Short mmCIF file of C-alpha atoms in Angstrom, two decimals:
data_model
loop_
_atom_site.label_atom_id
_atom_site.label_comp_id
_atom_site.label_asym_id
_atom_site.label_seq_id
_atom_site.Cartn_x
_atom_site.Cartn_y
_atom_site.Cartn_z
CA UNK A 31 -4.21 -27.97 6.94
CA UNK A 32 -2.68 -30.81 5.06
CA UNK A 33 -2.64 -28.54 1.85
CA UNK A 34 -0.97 -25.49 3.36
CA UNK A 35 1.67 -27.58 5.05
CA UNK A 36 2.50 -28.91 1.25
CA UNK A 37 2.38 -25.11 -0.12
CA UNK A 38 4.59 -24.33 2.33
CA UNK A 39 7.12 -27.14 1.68
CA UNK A 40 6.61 -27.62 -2.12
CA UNK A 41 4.82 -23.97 -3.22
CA UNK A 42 5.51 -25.27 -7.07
CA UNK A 43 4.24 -28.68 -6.96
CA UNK A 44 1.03 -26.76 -4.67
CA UNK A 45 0.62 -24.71 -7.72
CA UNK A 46 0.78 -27.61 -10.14
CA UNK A 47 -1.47 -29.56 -8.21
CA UNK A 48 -4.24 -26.80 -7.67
CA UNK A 49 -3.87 -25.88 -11.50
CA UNK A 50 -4.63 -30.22 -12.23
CA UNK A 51 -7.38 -30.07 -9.59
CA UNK A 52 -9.31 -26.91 -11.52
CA UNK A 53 -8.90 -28.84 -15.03
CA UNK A 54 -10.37 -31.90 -13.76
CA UNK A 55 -13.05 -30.49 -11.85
CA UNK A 56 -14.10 -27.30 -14.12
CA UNK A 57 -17.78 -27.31 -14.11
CA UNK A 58 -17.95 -28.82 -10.64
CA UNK A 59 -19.15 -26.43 -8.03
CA UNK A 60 -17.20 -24.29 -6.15
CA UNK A 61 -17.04 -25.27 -1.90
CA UNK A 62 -15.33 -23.12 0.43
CA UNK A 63 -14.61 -25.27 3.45
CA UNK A 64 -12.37 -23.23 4.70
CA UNK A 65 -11.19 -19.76 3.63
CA UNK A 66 -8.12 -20.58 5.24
CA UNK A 67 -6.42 -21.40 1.80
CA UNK A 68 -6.54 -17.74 0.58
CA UNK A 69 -3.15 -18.09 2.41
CA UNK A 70 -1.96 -20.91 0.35
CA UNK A 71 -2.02 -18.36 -2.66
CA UNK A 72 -0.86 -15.68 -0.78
CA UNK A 73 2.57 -17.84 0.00
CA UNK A 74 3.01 -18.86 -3.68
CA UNK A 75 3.06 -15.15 -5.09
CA UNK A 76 4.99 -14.59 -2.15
CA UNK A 77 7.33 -17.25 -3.01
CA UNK A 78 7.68 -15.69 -6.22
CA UNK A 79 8.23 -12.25 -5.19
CA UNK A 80 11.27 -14.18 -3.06
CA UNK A 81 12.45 -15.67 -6.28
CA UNK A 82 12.81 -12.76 -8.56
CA UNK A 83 16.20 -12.25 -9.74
CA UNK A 84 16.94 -9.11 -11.22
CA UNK A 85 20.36 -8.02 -14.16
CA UNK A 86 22.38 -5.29 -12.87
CA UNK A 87 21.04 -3.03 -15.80
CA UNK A 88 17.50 -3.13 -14.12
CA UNK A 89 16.48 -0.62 -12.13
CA UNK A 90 12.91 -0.37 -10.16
CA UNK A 91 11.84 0.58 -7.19
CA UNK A 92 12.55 -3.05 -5.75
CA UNK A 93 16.21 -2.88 -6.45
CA UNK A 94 16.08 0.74 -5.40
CA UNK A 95 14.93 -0.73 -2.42
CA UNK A 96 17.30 -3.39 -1.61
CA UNK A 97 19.83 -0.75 -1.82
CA UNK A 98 18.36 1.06 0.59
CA UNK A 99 18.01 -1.57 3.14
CA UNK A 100 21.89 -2.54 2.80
CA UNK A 101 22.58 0.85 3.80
CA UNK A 102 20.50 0.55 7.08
CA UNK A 103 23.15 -1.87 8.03
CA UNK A 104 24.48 -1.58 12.17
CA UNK A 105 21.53 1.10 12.34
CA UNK A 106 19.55 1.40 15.22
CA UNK A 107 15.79 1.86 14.38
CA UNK A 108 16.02 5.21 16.21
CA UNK A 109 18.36 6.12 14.08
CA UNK A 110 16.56 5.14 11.18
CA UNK A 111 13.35 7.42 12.22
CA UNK A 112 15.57 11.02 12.93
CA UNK A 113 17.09 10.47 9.30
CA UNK A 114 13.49 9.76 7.95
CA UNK A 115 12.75 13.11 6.70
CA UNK A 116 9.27 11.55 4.94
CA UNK A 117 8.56 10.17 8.59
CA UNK A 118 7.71 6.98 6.71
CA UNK A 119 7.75 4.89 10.25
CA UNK A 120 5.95 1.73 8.93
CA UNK A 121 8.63 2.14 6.19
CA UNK A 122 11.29 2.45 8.10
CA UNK A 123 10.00 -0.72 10.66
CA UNK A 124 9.25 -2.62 7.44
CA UNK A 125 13.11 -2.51 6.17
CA UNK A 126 14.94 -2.29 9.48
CA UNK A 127 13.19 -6.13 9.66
CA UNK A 128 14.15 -6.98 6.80
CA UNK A 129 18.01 -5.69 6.80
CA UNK A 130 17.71 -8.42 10.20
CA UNK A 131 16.82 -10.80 8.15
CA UNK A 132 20.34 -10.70 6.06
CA UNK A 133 18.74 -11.30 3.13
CA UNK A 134 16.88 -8.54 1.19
CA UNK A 135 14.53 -10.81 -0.90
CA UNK A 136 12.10 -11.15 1.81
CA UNK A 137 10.73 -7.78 1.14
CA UNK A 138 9.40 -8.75 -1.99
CA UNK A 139 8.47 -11.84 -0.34
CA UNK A 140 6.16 -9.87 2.35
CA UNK A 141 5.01 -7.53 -0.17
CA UNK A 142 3.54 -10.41 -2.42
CA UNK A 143 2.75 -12.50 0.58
CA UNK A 144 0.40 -9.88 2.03
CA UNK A 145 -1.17 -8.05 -1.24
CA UNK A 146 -2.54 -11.74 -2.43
CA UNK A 147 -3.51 -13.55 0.07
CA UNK A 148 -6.11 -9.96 1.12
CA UNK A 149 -6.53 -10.23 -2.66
CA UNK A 150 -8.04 -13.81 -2.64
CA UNK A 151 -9.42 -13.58 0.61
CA UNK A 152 -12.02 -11.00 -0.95
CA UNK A 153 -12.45 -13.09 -3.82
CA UNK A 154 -12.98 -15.79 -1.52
CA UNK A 155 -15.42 -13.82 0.91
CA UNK A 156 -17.44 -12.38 -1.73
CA UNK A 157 -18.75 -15.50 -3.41
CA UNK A 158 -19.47 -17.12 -0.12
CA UNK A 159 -21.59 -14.24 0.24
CA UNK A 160 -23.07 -14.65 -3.08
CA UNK A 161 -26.33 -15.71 -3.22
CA UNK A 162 -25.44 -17.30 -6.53
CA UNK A 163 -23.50 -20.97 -6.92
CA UNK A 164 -20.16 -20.73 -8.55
CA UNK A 165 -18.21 -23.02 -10.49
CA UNK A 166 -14.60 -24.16 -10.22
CA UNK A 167 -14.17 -22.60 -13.66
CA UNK A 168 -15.92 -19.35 -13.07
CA UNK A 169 -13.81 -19.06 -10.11
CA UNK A 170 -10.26 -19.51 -11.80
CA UNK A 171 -12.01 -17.08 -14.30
CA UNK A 172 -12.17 -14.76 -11.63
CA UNK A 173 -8.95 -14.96 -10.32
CA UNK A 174 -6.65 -14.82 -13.96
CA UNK A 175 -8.95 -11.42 -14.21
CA UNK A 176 -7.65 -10.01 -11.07
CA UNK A 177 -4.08 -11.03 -11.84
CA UNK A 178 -3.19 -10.44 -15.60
CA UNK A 179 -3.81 -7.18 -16.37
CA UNK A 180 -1.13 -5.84 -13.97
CA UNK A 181 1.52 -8.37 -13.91
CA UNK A 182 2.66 -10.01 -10.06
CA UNK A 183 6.05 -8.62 -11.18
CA UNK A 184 4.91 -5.33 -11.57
CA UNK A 185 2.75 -5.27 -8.23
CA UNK A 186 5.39 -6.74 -6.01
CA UNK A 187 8.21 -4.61 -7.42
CA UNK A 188 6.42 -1.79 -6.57
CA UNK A 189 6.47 -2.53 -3.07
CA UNK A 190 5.24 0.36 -0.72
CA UNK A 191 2.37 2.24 -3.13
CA UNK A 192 0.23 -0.60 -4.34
CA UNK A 193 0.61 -2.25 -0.53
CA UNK A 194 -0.17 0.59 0.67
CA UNK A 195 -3.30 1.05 -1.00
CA UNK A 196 -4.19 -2.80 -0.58
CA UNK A 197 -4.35 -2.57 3.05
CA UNK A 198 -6.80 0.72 2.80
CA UNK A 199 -9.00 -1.03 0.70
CA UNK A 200 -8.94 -4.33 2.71
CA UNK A 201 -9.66 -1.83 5.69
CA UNK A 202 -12.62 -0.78 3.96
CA UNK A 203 -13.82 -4.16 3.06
CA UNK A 204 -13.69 -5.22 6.67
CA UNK A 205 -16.00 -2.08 7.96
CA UNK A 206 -18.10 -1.60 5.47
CA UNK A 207 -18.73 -5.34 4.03
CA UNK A 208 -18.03 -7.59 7.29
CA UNK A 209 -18.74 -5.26 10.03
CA UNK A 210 -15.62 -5.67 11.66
CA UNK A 211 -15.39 -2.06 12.97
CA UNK A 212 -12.33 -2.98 15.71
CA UNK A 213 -8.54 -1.80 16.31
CA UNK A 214 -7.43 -3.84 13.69
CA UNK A 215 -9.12 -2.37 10.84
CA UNK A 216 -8.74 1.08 12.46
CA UNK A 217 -4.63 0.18 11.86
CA UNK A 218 -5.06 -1.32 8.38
CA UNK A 219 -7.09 2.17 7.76
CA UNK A 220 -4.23 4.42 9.16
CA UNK A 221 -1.41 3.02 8.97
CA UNK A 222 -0.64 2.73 5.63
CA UNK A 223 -0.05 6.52 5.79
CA UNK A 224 3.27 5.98 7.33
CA UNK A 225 4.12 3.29 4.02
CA UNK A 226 3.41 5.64 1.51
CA UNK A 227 2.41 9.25 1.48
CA UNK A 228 0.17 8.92 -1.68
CA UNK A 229 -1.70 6.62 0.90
CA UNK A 230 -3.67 9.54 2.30
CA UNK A 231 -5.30 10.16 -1.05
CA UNK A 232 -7.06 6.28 -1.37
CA UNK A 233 -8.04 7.08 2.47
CA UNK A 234 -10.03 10.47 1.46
CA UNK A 235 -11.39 8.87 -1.30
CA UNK A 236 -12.53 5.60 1.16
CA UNK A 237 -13.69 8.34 3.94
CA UNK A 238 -15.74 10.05 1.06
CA UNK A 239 -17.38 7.25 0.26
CA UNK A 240 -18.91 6.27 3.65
CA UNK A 241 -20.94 9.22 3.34
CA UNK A 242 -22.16 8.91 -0.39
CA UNK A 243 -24.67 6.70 -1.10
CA UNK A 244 -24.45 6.62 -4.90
CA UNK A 245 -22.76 7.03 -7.60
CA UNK A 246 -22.24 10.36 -7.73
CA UNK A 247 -21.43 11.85 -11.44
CA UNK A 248 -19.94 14.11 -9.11
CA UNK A 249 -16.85 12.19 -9.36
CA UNK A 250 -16.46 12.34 -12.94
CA UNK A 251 -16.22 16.44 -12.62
CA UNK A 252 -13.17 15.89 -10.12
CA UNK A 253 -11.53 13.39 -12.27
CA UNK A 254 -11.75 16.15 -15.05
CA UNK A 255 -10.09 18.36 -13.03
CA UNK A 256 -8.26 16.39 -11.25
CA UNK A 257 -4.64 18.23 -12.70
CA UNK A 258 -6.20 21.57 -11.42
CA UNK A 259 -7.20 20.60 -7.73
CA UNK A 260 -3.38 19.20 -7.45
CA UNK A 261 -2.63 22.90 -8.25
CA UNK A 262 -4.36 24.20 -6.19
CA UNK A 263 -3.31 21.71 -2.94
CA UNK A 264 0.11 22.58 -3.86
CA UNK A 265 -0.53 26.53 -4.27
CA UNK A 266 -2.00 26.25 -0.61
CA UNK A 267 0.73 23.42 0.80
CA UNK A 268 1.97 25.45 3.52
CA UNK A 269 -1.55 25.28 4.99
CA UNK A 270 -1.36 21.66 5.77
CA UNK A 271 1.65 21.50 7.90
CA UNK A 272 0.60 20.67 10.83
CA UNK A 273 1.14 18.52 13.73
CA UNK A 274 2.16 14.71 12.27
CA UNK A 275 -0.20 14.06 9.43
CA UNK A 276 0.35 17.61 8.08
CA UNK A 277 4.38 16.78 6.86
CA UNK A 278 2.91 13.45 5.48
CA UNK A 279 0.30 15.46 3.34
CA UNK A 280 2.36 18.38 2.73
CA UNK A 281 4.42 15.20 1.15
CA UNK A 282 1.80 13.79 -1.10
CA UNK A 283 0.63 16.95 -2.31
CA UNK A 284 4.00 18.20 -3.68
CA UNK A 285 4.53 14.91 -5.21
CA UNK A 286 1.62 14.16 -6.92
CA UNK A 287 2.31 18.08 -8.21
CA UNK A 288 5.53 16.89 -9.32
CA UNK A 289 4.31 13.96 -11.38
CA UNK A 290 2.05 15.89 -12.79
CA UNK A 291 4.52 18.69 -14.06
CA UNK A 292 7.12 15.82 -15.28
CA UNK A 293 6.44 15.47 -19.00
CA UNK A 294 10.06 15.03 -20.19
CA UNK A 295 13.18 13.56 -19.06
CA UNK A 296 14.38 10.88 -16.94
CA UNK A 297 11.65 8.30 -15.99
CA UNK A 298 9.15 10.46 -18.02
CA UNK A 299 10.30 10.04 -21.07
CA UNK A 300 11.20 6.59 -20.95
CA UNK A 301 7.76 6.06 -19.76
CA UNK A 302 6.53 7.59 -22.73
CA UNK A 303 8.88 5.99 -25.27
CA UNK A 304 7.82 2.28 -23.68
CA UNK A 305 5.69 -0.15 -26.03
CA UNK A 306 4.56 -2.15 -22.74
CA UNK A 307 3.45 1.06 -20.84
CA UNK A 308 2.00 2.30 -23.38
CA UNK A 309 -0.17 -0.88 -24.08
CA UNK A 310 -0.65 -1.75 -20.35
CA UNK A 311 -2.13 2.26 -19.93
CA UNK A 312 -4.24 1.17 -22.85
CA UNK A 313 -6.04 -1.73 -21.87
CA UNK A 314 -6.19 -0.53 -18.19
CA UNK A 315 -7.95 2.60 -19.89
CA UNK A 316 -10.40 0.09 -21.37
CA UNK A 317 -10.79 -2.25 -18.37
CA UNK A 318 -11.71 0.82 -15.96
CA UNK A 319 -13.97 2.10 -18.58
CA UNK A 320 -15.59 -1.20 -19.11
CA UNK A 321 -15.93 -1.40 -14.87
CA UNK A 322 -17.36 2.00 -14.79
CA UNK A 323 -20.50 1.17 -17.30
CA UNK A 324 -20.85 -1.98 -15.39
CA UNK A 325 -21.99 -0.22 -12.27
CA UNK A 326 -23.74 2.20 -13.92
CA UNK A 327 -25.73 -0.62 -16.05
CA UNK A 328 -26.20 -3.53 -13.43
CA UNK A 329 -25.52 -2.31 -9.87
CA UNK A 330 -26.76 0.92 -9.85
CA UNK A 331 -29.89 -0.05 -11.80
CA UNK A 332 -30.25 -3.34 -9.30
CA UNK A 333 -29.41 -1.07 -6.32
CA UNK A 334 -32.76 1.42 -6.78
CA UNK A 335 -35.01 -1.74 -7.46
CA UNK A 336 -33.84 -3.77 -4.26
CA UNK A 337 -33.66 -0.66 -2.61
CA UNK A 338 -37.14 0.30 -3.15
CA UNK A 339 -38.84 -3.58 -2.73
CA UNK A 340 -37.00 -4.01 0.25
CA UNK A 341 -36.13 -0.13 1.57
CA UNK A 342 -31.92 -1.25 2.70
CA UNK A 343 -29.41 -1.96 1.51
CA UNK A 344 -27.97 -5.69 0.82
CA UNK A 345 -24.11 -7.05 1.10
CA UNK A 346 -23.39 -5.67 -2.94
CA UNK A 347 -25.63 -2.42 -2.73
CA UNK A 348 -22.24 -1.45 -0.22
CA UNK A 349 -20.45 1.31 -0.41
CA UNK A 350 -17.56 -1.10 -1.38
CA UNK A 351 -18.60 -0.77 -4.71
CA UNK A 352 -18.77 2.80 -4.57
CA UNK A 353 -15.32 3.39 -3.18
CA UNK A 354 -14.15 1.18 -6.41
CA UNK A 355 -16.31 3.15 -8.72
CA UNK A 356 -14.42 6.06 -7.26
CA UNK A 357 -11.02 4.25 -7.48
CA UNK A 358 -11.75 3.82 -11.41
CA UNK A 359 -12.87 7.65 -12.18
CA UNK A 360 -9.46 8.35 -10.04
CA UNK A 361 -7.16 6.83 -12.07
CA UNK A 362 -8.85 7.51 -15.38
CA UNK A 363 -8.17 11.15 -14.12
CA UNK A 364 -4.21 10.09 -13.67
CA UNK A 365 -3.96 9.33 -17.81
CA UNK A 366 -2.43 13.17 -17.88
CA UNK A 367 -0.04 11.77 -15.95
CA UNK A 368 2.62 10.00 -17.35
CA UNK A 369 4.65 8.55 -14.37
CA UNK A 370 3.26 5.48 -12.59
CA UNK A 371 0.43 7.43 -10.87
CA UNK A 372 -2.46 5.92 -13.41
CA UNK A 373 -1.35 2.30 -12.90
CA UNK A 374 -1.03 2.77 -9.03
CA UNK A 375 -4.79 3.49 -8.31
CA UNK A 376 -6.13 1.42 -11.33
CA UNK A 377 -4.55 -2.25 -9.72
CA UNK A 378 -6.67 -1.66 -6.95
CA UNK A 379 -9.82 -1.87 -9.56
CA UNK A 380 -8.25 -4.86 -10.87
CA UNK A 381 -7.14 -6.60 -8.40
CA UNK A 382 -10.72 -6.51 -6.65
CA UNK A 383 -12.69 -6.38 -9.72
CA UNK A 384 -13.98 -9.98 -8.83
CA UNK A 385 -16.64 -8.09 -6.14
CA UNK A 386 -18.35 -5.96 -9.05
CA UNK A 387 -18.24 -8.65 -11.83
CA UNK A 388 -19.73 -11.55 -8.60
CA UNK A 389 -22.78 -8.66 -8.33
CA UNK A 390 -22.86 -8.62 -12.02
CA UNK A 391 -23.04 -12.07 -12.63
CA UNK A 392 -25.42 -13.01 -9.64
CA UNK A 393 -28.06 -10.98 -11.10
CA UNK A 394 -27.74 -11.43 -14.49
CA UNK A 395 -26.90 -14.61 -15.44
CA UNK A 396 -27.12 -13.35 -19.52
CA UNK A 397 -23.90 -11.59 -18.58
CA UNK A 398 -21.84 -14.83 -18.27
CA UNK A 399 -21.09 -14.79 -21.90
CA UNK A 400 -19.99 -11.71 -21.78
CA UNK A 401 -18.26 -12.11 -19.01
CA UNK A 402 -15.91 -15.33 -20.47
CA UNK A 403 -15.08 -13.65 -23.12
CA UNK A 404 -13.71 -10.61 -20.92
CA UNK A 405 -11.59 -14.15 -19.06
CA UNK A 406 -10.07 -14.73 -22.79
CA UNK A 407 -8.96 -11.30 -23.26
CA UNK A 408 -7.54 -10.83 -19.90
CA UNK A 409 -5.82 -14.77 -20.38
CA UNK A 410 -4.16 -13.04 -22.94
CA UNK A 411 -2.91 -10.26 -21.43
CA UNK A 412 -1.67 -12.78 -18.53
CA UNK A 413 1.14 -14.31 -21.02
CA UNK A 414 1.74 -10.41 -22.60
CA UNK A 415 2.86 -10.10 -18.89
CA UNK A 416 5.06 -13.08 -19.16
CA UNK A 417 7.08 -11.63 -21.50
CA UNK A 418 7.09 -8.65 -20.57
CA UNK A 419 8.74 -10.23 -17.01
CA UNK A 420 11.52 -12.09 -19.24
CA UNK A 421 12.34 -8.84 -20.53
CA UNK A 422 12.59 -7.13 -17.36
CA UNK A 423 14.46 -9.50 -15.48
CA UNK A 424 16.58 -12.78 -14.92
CA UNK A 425 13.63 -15.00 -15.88
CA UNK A 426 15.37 -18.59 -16.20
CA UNK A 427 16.82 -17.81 -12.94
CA UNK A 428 13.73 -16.34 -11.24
CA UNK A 429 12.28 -19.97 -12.55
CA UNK A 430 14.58 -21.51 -11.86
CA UNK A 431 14.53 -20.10 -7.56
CA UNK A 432 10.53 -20.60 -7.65
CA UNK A 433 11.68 -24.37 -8.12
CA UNK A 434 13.82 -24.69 -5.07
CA UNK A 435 12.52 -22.79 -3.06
CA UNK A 436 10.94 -23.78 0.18
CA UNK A 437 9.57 -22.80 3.10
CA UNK A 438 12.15 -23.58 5.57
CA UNK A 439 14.67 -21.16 4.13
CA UNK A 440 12.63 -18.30 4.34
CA UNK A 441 10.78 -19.44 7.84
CA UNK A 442 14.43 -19.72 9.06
CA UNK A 443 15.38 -16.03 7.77
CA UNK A 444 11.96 -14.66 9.40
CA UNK A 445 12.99 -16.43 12.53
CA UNK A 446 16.39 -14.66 12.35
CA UNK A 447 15.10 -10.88 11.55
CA UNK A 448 13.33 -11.29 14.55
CA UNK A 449 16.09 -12.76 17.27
CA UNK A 450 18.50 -9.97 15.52
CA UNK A 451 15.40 -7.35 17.14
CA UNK A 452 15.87 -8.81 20.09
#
């Protein structure tokens, strides 16, 4: 308790402080007392996501967005839903709160707030669960590898999609992992749809997997022809509109046909033309890729031993693992498209790659070398990301906000949305 009250007064001495603890404890073992702290991580990237200051040349969805939610200004939230023509509700709830607020940097700040702290609550959860003892430095290990790949900046500027698709898989994690089969993961399942309409999509794929028990090659035939299904959902669109979900599909369909079909021009093109895309849709190839033989070499090969000594199914044998499996053969079937459509389904991968490489590493303890060296690699890509953030934005001022900040500011603004509601 003492801790969270200090990350929520002082998030950049917290961070300082957690980073000194790790050094001087490395190889000490890891304890869990409470999981309770997965928030204190959540509030720093949220912090950070609050701190991000942007040039006027920049344009993203996040600044896209703050535009947006000046324009809802002396709206009503009725209002706001008749001129939805998406029907984007949770959207539409999401910034009506935050145009309350009076200050639009608290999106960002819920966006990062929420995505990490689900992000190292699985991380969390899953080595409690572990059979196997973890140390302090395999943990950290674990955590730069979830978070270096694809940048904080890029997640939390991205807002809606990757949220989206957070809550869906954090859903799943609850059912199929915890048991927790209750109204509350019903909501995280379902109502992502009304964030994004790509949403639906991640839920199929989750649905799908309740009902497979292995890893189907399957999959890899529908990533193949993954460009020709979307054809074919959009040559038969007019079939799915129907009562509310049908407008939301109709929705996703057409635009996933669209960034398929948008080679050139605009966002395309510069997309194309961009070293850092280019190198991030690189190494994300390779890390899904190097994911993908993982399961096939440990779990699935553990999965029909256990399965036939003990005839069920343990905690890691889960479907869990399946639905990322799936996730991975997903986005390698986005490469074709260059828009943002790869990226989007492969953070989920890396973001809760720590519950396939925590399988991996519990039962084979040979893979550990292995498995530092993929920490080195993916340290590296953490300070690519660095620079790639200076680039992209006001970096000595974004540092320079993370410093100041505290939590009484934004607690106050919170406080405000919600009296403005009422």
């Amino acid at each position: 308790m003492i801790l969270i009250l200090l990350s929520f007064l002082f998030p950049t001495l917290t961070l300082l402080s957690i980073l000194i603890y790790v050094f001087m404890n490395w190889n000490k073992e890891f304890y869990i007392k409470s999981k309770k702290i997965f928030l204190i991580f959540g509030y720093i990237f949220g912090v950070y996501g609050y701190s991000m200051s942007f040039s006027s040349e920049v344009e993203n969805d996040l600044t896209r967005y703050f535009l947006q939610i000046q324009e809802l200004h002396g709206l009503s939230l009725s209002k706001i839903f008749a001129l939805d023509t998406d029907k984007l509700y949770v959207k539409d709830i999401l910034f009506y709160f935050v145009e309350k607020t009076g200050n639009v940097h608290l999106l960002p700040f819920i966006v990062g707030f929420i995505i990490y702290s689900i992000v190292f609550y699985i991380l969390f959860d899953t080595i409690e669960r572990s059979k196997r003892k973890f140390r302090i430095s395999e943990t950290f290990m674990l955590a730069i590898i979830a978070i270096s790949i694809l940048s904080p900046y890029t997640i939390i500027s991205n807002t809606r999609c990757v949220l989206a698709y957070v809550l869906i898989t954090f859903a799943l994690y609850r059912f199929i992992v915890q048991k927790k089969r209750n109204l509350l993961t019903l909501s995280l399942y379902i109502l992502p749809i009304w964030l994004h309409s790509s949403s639906i999509i991640v839920i199929l794929i989750g649905f799908v997997c309740l009902f497979i028990n292995s890893f189907s090659k399957i999959s890899l035939i529908l990533a193949l022809s993954l460009s020709t299904l979307i054809d074919l959902a959009h040559s038969n669109v007019s079939k799915f509109n129907i009562a509310i979900i049908g407008p939301i599909l109709t929705n996703a369909i057409n635009k996933a046909y669209y960034y398929l079909h948008w080679t050139e021009g605009g966002w395309a093109t510069e997309v194309e033309n961009s070293v850092s895309s280019n190198l991030n849709r690189f190494v994300g190839s390779i890390f899904l890729i190097l994911i993908i033989i993982l399961i096939f070499k440990y779990c699935k090969k553990n999965k029909n031993i256990e399965e036939k000594k003990m005839k069920k199914k343990t905690y890691f044998e889960s479907k869990f693992i399946n639905y990322l499996y799936f996730i991975a053969i997903f986005a390698l079937g986005c490469l074709s498209i260059k828009t943002g459509a790869f990226w989007r389904f492969e953070s989920i991968v890396l973001l809760f790659s720590p519950v396939i490489l925590i399988y991996v590493l519990e039962n084979n303890e040979s893979f550990i070398k292995y498995f530092k060296l993929l920490f080195l690699f993916c340290f590296g890509m953490f300070f690519v990301n660095i620079i790639y953030q200076m680039r992209n934005m006001n970096f000595s001022l974004t540092m320079y906000n993370y410093l100041i900040c505290n939590g009484f500011k934004i607690f106050i603004e919170i406080i405000k949305g919600l009296i403005n509601i009422l």
